[in-house]
Each structure stands twice: as structure tokens, then as C-alpha cells.
Short mmCIF file of C-alpha atoms in Angstrom, two decimals:
data_model
loop_
_atom_site.label_atom_id
_atom_site.label_comp_id
_atom_site.label_asym_id
_atom_site.label_seq_id
_atom_site.Cartn_x
_atom_site.Cartn_y
_atom_site.Cartn_z
CA MET Z 1 -0.84 -8.99 11.07
CA ALA Z 2 1.73 -9.66 14.22
CA THR Z 3 -0.44 -11.92 14.68
CA GLU Z 4 -1.20 -13.41 11.53
CA ARG Z 5 2.41 -13.71 10.87
CA VAL Z 6 3.13 -15.31 13.73
CA GLY Z 7 0.17 -17.67 12.88
CA GLY Z 8 2.07 -18.00 9.60
CA MET Z 9 5.02 -19.19 10.38
CA ALA Z 10 3.76 -21.91 12.65
CA MET Z 11 1.39 -23.67 10.04
CA MET Z 12 4.37 -23.30 7.68
CA LEU Z 13 6.78 -25.30 10.03
CA GLY Z 14 3.36 -28.01 10.22
CA GLY Z 15 3.18 -27.96 6.91
CA ALA Z 16 7.28 -28.91 5.99
CA LEU Z 17 7.35 -31.25 9.35
CA SER Z 18 4.00 -32.76 8.05
CA SER Z 19 5.47 -33.57 4.78
CA GLN Z 20 8.85 -35.03 6.01
CA VAL Z 21 7.47 -37.01 8.46
CA GLY Z 22 4.94 -38.59 6.02
CA ALA Z 23 8.06 -39.13 3.33
CA ALA Z 24 9.35 -40.98 6.32
CA THR Z 25 6.16 -43.17 6.73
CA ALA Z 26 6.66 -43.56 3.29
CA ALA Z 27 9.90 -45.22 3.80
CA LEU Z 28 8.41 -47.78 6.13
CA ALA Z 29 5.95 -49.16 3.55
CA PHE Z 30 9.10 -49.64 1.35
CA PRO Z 31 9.82 -53.22 2.33
CA VAL Z 32 6.25 -54.59 2.04
CA ILE Z 33 5.06 -52.42 -1.61
CA GLY Z 34 8.36 -50.55 -2.60
CA PRO Z 35 9.14 -47.00 -3.84
CA ALA Z 36 6.69 -47.67 -6.67
CA GLY Z 37 3.36 -48.87 -4.84
CA VAL Z 38 4.20 -45.92 -2.14
CA VAL Z 39 4.03 -43.78 -4.81
CA ALA Z 40 1.60 -44.86 -6.52
CA VAL Z 41 -0.66 -44.76 -3.70
CA ARG Z 42 0.73 -41.60 -3.07
CA GLN Z 43 -0.12 -39.92 -6.67
CA TRP Z 44 -3.73 -41.01 -6.25
CA VAL Z 45 -4.00 -39.35 -2.90
CA ALA Z 46 -2.24 -35.96 -4.45
CA GLY Z 47 -4.88 -36.08 -7.13
CA ALA Z 48 -8.01 -36.25 -5.68
CA VAL Z 49 -6.57 -33.46 -3.16
CA LEU Z 50 -6.32 -31.44 -5.90
CA LEU Z 51 -9.11 -32.37 -8.81
CA ALA Z 52 -10.77 -31.46 -4.98
CA ALA Z 53 -8.92 -27.91 -4.90
CA GLY Z 54 -8.58 -27.21 -8.30
CA ARG Z 55 -11.93 -28.00 -9.86
CA PRO Z 56 -9.71 -27.89 -13.41
CA ARG Z 57 -12.57 -27.65 -16.65
CA LEU Z 58 -10.81 -29.84 -18.31
CA ARG Z 59 -13.40 -30.40 -21.56
CA SER Z 60 -12.63 -26.69 -21.92
CA PHE Z 61 -8.36 -26.84 -22.40
CA THR Z 62 -6.94 -26.71 -25.38
CA ALA Z 63 -3.80 -28.38 -27.69
CA TYR Z 64 -2.24 -24.98 -26.45
CA GLU Z 65 -3.05 -25.48 -22.53
CA TRP Z 66 -2.42 -29.15 -22.30
CA ARG Z 67 0.88 -29.00 -23.59
CA PRO Z 68 2.04 -27.94 -20.53
CA VAL Z 69 -0.27 -29.57 -18.41
CA LEU Z 70 1.19 -33.25 -19.70
CA ALA Z 71 4.47 -32.15 -19.04
CA LEU Z 72 4.43 -31.02 -15.21
CA ALA Z 73 1.75 -34.23 -15.18
CA LEU Z 74 5.47 -36.66 -16.22
CA VAL Z 75 7.68 -33.95 -13.85
CA PHE Z 76 5.46 -35.21 -11.55
CA ALA Z 77 5.45 -38.75 -12.11
CA THR Z 78 9.23 -39.22 -12.45
CA MET Z 79 9.76 -36.95 -9.79
CA ASN Z 80 8.91 -38.63 -6.78
CA LEU Z 81 8.93 -42.06 -8.17
CA SER Z 82 13.20 -41.05 -7.89
CA LEU Z 83 12.40 -39.19 -4.54
CA TYR Z 84 11.23 -41.99 -3.27
CA THR Z 85 13.61 -44.42 -4.98
CA ALA Z 86 16.65 -42.26 -3.61
CA ILE Z 87 15.13 -41.64 -0.66
CA ASP Z 88 14.71 -46.03 0.55
CA ARG Z 89 18.56 -46.53 -1.11
CA ILE Z 90 20.12 -43.24 0.36
CA GLY Z 91 18.49 -42.27 3.21
CA LEU Z 92 15.41 -39.37 3.69
CA GLY Z 93 18.15 -36.69 5.34
CA LEU Z 94 20.77 -36.62 1.98
CA ALA Z 95 17.64 -37.33 -0.79
CA VAL Z 96 16.36 -34.31 0.66
CA THR Z 97 19.38 -32.13 0.48
CA LEU Z 98 19.77 -33.23 -2.62
CA GLU Z 99 16.78 -32.59 -3.64
CA PHE Z 100 16.44 -29.24 -2.78
CA LEU Z 101 19.57 -28.06 -5.50
CA GLY Z 102 17.08 -27.92 -7.59
CA PRO Z 103 15.20 -24.98 -6.96
CA VAL Z 104 18.71 -23.08 -5.67
CA ALA Z 105 20.00 -23.94 -8.73
CA ILE Z 106 17.14 -21.97 -10.97
CA ALA Z 107 17.36 -19.05 -8.05
CA LEU Z 108 20.89 -18.84 -8.75
CA ALA Z 109 19.92 -18.82 -12.57
CA GLY Z 110 17.28 -16.25 -12.72
CA SER Z 111 19.70 -14.04 -10.89
CA ARG Z 112 22.65 -11.29 -11.92
CA ARG Z 113 23.43 -10.20 -8.16
CA LEU Z 114 27.37 -11.03 -7.50
CA VAL Z 115 26.06 -12.29 -4.43
CA ASP Z 116 23.92 -15.82 -6.02
CA VAL Z 117 27.78 -16.55 -7.41
CA GLY Z 118 28.94 -17.11 -4.07
CA CYS Z 119 26.10 -18.94 -3.24
CA ALA Z 120 26.89 -21.47 -6.11
CA LEU Z 121 30.51 -21.12 -5.39
CA VAL Z 122 29.48 -22.35 -1.80
CA ALA Z 123 26.71 -25.12 -2.14
CA ALA Z 124 28.69 -26.74 -5.10
CA PRO Z 125 31.44 -28.05 -3.18
CA ALA Z 126 29.22 -28.72 -0.10
CA ALA Z 127 26.85 -30.66 -3.07
CA VAL Z 128 29.87 -32.77 -3.33
CA VAL Z 129 31.00 -33.55 0.65
CA LEU Z 130 26.98 -35.08 0.58
CA ALA Z 131 28.20 -37.15 -2.72
CA ARG Z 132 32.04 -37.74 -1.73
CA PRO Z 133 32.74 -41.28 -2.69
CA GLN Z 134 32.91 -43.57 0.78
CA ALA Z 135 32.22 -47.09 1.44
CA SER Z 136 28.91 -47.45 1.06
CA THR Z 137 28.24 -44.93 -0.96
CA ASP Z 138 25.22 -45.68 -3.22
CA TYR Z 139 25.71 -43.85 -6.55
CA LEU Z 140 22.49 -44.62 -8.06
CA GLY Z 141 20.93 -43.54 -5.31
CA ILE Z 142 23.12 -40.25 -5.07
CA GLY Z 143 21.48 -40.13 -9.00
CA LEU Z 144 17.81 -40.25 -8.90
CA ALA Z 145 18.13 -37.63 -6.32
CA LEU Z 146 19.88 -35.40 -8.53
CA LEU Z 147 17.13 -36.51 -10.87
CA ALA Z 148 14.44 -35.20 -8.58
CA ALA Z 149 16.64 -31.43 -7.93
CA ALA Z 150 16.15 -31.84 -12.03
CA CYS Z 151 12.56 -32.91 -12.17
CA TRP Z 152 11.79 -29.28 -9.37
CA ALA Z 153 13.81 -27.32 -11.15
CA CYS Z 154 11.98 -28.48 -14.29
CA TYR Z 155 8.24 -28.12 -12.43
CA ILE Z 156 9.57 -24.36 -11.64
CA LEU Z 157 9.80 -23.32 -15.33
CA LEU Z 158 6.53 -25.50 -16.33
CA ASN Z 159 4.32 -24.19 -13.60
CA ARG Z 160 5.47 -20.44 -15.19
CA THR Z 161 3.85 -21.25 -18.22
CA VAL Z 162 0.58 -23.59 -16.53
CA GLY Z 163 0.13 -20.63 -14.84
CA GLN Z 164 0.46 -18.23 -17.69
CA ARG Z 165 -2.12 -20.85 -19.40
CA LEU Z 166 -4.75 -21.27 -17.43
CA PRO Z 167 -6.20 -19.88 -14.43
CA GLY Z 168 -5.86 -20.39 -10.03
CA ALA Z 169 -4.66 -24.10 -9.58
CA GLN Z 170 -6.24 -26.03 -12.39
CA GLY Z 171 -3.54 -26.49 -14.57
CA SER Z 172 -1.54 -28.64 -11.39
CA ALA Z 173 -5.05 -30.41 -10.42
CA ALA Z 174 -5.51 -31.28 -14.27
CA ALA Z 175 -1.25 -32.11 -14.45
CA ALA Z 176 -2.07 -34.60 -10.87
CA LEU Z 177 -5.26 -35.97 -12.31
CA VAL Z 178 -3.19 -37.06 -15.04
CA SER Z 179 -0.26 -38.57 -13.28
CA ALA Z 180 -2.58 -40.26 -10.88
CA ILE Z 181 -4.45 -41.88 -14.07
CA VAL Z 182 -0.26 -42.68 -15.31
CA TYR Z 183 0.41 -44.73 -11.77
CA VAL Z 184 -3.13 -47.05 -11.54
CA PRO Z 185 -1.61 -49.38 -14.28
CA ILE Z 186 1.92 -49.09 -12.53
CA GLY Z 187 0.39 -49.58 -8.70
CA VAL Z 188 -2.07 -52.83 -10.44
CA VAL Z 189 1.09 -53.98 -11.19
CA VAL Z 190 3.26 -53.55 -8.38
CA LEU Z 191 0.64 -54.19 -5.99
CA PHE Z 192 -0.44 -57.40 -7.35
CA LEU Z 193 3.35 -58.82 -7.59
CA HIS Z 194 4.44 -57.76 -3.81
CA PRO Z 195 0.85 -57.86 -2.05
CA PRO Z 196 0.59 -54.78 0.29
CA THR Z 197 -0.84 -55.66 3.83
CA ALA Z 198 -3.34 -53.56 5.78
CA TYR Z 199 -0.06 -52.15 8.13
CA SER Z 200 1.44 -50.64 4.47
CA VAL Z 201 -1.43 -49.84 2.52
CA GLY Z 202 -2.11 -47.75 5.87
CA GLU Z 203 1.33 -46.42 6.06
CA ALA Z 204 0.76 -45.10 2.30
CA LEU Z 205 -2.03 -43.77 2.32
CA THR Z 206 -1.21 -42.08 5.22
CA ALA Z 207 2.34 -40.61 3.20
CA GLY Z 208 -0.66 -39.56 0.49
CA VAL Z 209 -2.25 -37.39 2.60
CA LEU Z 210 1.16 -36.15 5.31
CA SER Z 211 2.52 -35.58 2.30
CA SER Z 212 0.61 -34.11 -0.29
CA ALA Z 213 -3.07 -33.51 1.93
CA ILE Z 214 -2.45 -31.25 4.46
CA PRO Z 215 0.72 -28.98 2.68
CA PHE Z 216 -1.41 -28.91 -0.26
CA LEU Z 217 -3.96 -26.83 2.19
CA VAL Z 218 -1.83 -25.80 5.88
CA ASP Z 219 0.22 -23.23 2.39
CA LEU Z 220 -2.70 -22.32 0.78
CA PHE Z 221 -4.42 -20.58 4.15
CA ALA Z 222 -0.51 -19.71 5.01
CA LEU Z 223 0.08 -17.52 1.96
CA ARG Z 224 -2.65 -15.30 3.63
CA ARG Z 225 -1.08 -14.69 5.85
CA VAL Z 226 3.37 -14.37 5.50
CA PRO Z 227 4.63 -12.70 1.88
CA THR Z 228 4.94 -15.02 -1.55
CA GLN Z 229 9.33 -14.18 -0.58
CA PHE Z 230 9.14 -14.87 3.45
CA PHE Z 231 7.39 -18.41 2.16
CA GLY Z 232 10.05 -18.99 -0.09
CA LEU Z 233 12.47 -18.70 2.78
CA PHE Z 234 11.41 -20.29 5.15
CA MET Z 235 10.85 -23.55 2.39
CA SER Z 236 15.05 -23.67 3.49
CA VAL Z 237 14.26 -25.02 6.97
CA ASN Z 238 12.94 -28.94 4.45
CA PRO Z 239 16.35 -30.44 4.30
CA VAL Z 240 17.28 -30.14 7.56
CA LEU Z 241 13.79 -31.09 9.06
CA ALA Z 242 14.40 -34.03 6.62
CA ALA Z 243 17.33 -35.19 7.68
CA LEU Z 244 15.72 -34.76 11.84
CA VAL Z 245 12.48 -36.23 11.08
CA GLY Z 246 14.99 -39.46 9.49
CA PHE Z 247 16.66 -39.83 12.58
CA VAL Z 248 14.32 -40.09 14.91
CA VAL Z 249 11.26 -41.99 12.47
CA LEU Z 250 13.58 -44.43 10.30
CA GLY Z 251 17.39 -44.13 12.80
CA GLN Z 252 19.19 -42.59 9.30
CA ARG Z 253 21.92 -41.28 11.40
CA LEU Z 254 24.60 -39.02 8.93
CA ALA Z 255 28.20 -37.96 10.18
CA TRP Z 256 28.83 -34.29 11.41
CA LEU Z 257 30.30 -33.71 7.67
CA ASP Z 258 27.33 -34.52 6.45
CA TRP Z 259 25.43 -31.99 8.59
CA THR Z 260 27.82 -29.62 7.94
CA ALA Z 261 27.09 -29.95 4.22
CA ILE Z 262 23.05 -29.84 5.16
CA ALA Z 263 23.43 -26.42 6.71
CA VAL Z 264 24.91 -25.09 4.11
CA ILE Z 265 22.48 -25.79 1.24
CA ALA Z 266 19.95 -24.21 3.78
CA GLY Z 267 21.72 -21.19 3.71
CA ALA Z 268 22.35 -21.06 0.39
CA MET Z 269 19.05 -21.66 -0.41
CA VAL Z 270 17.91 -18.47 1.94
CA VAL Z 271 20.62 -16.10 0.78
CA ALA Z 272 19.38 -17.33 -3.17
CA SER Z 273 16.12 -17.23 -1.94
CA LEU Z 274 16.08 -13.52 -1.66
CA GLY Z 275 16.76 -12.75 -5.06
CA PRO Z 276 14.55 -11.47 -7.91
CA TRP Z 277 13.26 -15.16 -8.67
CA ALA Z 278 11.43 -15.11 -4.95
CA PHE Z 279 10.15 -11.81 -4.94
CA GLY Z 280 7.79 -12.57 -8.30
CA THR Z 281 4.21 -14.21 -7.54
CA ARG Z 282 4.10 -17.11 -9.02
CA SER Z 283 2.07 -20.72 -7.13
CA ARG Z 284 4.67 -22.02 -4.16
CA THR Z 285 2.46 -25.13 -4.62
CA ARG Z 286 5.50 -27.55 -3.11
CA PRO Z 287 6.28 -30.02 -5.74
CA SER Z 288 6.08 -32.52 -2.88
CA ASP Z 289 2.39 -31.32 -2.46
CA LEU Z 290 2.01 -33.57 -5.25
#
């Protein structure tokens, strides 16, 4: 049992690191094909991976089942584009940390514990610190990261509905497929206007594999070895990993005040994930895997 737990932790750490390295790799392709081009390639990879894993029976879907699936597809498409554009403007660490405010908000809203009120009172000032006015502050980038956070919150709520109406990963797979199809004309136009190089295509494909395929499969196996609650707790490592990977791979430096704010928000995530929402058995597939 202990060996399985250690193995599960190693898998989760590897999946989280893969996701953030994938995002950093995507950023390397931004100067050539832009965030929209990279997101298009990534959505195609995610659609192919989840289609193979979820094997949705699309012809049997009813209108009642399609409605939340289509809403989820819209969330996928909007979230990844807003997050990658935010990464391009404000850096990986800040963008990912602000995006994680989405699940924190849902966790806090779903709990009536007094300690969660304290988490909100601690996390909110830390978020303000990250978005504090400076000479180099990019308010559009901050706004896009917060849009990604709102999309993640919507993902959680929609995923609950999709999970109730469709078995297994069929709903998520169908939504990823629709999102990938939506990005076909977008990707064609962007790649036509910004001709890709072999390196940029390779970086975008690598980002799709590292941020979509590997985390999805790793998390699938990890959830067989660790409790769902612990999995939710472990997700709080992502903002810290994002800041570290942004520094090592992209050379993005953060002030100590920013590092402190990231640590505070990650701590709030840990406490918030101990709430009733974290104890549920709903799907834990991360939006970043889609």
C-alpha cells in the first residue's frame, strides 16, 4: 500500500512537471506561430488523445447530453487560448498561479467552514499582490489569466453535469474533439499568416504531448494508487512548479514578493482542497490536460 502511494506521488509529480514544461515549450513557439497557433496544435493533440481514451459514442448522444458537452468544448477552447496568451504576456508562473484561483474559488464557494473564509481572506490579498500596479504591469495579460481561471471554474461545474449525463470520459472526449474541430479553421488561418518553421511545429507538438497526453495518462494511473482528496491536494504544487520552470526554461524572473504571493495562494489551495468538494468522486481530469 505504501509502495503504491509513493508510486502515485511520483506519477503526479511527473505529470505536473510534464504539464508545466509543456507550457514552457509552447512559449518557445510563440514568436513564430503565436499563442493561437500553438493552442490549435495542442487542441488537435488533446482531441486525438481523449478520443482514443474516452471512445465517445457520438451518434447515441441526445440533445440533453450534447448541451453541456458543447458548453464544455467552448470552455476548453477559450481557456487554453486565454491562458497561453497570458503566458506570452505576463510569464508562466504568474499566469498559472492566477489561473488556479478558479478551482480555489469553487472549492471555497462549496464549503461553509470558517477556515475556508480565512483561506479566501488570505488568497485574495496575495492575488492582488501578483496583479499590483507596476511600470511593467500588463493588465491585459492579467485579465486573460483571470479569464482562464473563470473558465476553469466553469469546467468544474460543467464537468459535474457531463459526468452525470454520460459515462466514463465520453463527455470530456467529445468536448475535446469538438474543440479540436473548432480550431481547425483557426489554426489553418493562423499558420497561413504566420508560416511555421520545423522547430516551431515540433515545439507545439511537444507541448501538446507534454501538457495533454502525458498528464492525462499519468493522472489516470495515479488515481488508482492515491485517494482523490490527496490528488486534489497535490495539484497545489503546479503554481510553484510553473514559476520554477518559467525561471529555468524561459529565464522569467520573479520578485521575492511574487514568490511569496505564489506560495500563499498554493497554501490556500491546500487548505481549500480539504473541504467537502475535494472529497467527491467526480472526475479529476485537469483542464490543462485538454
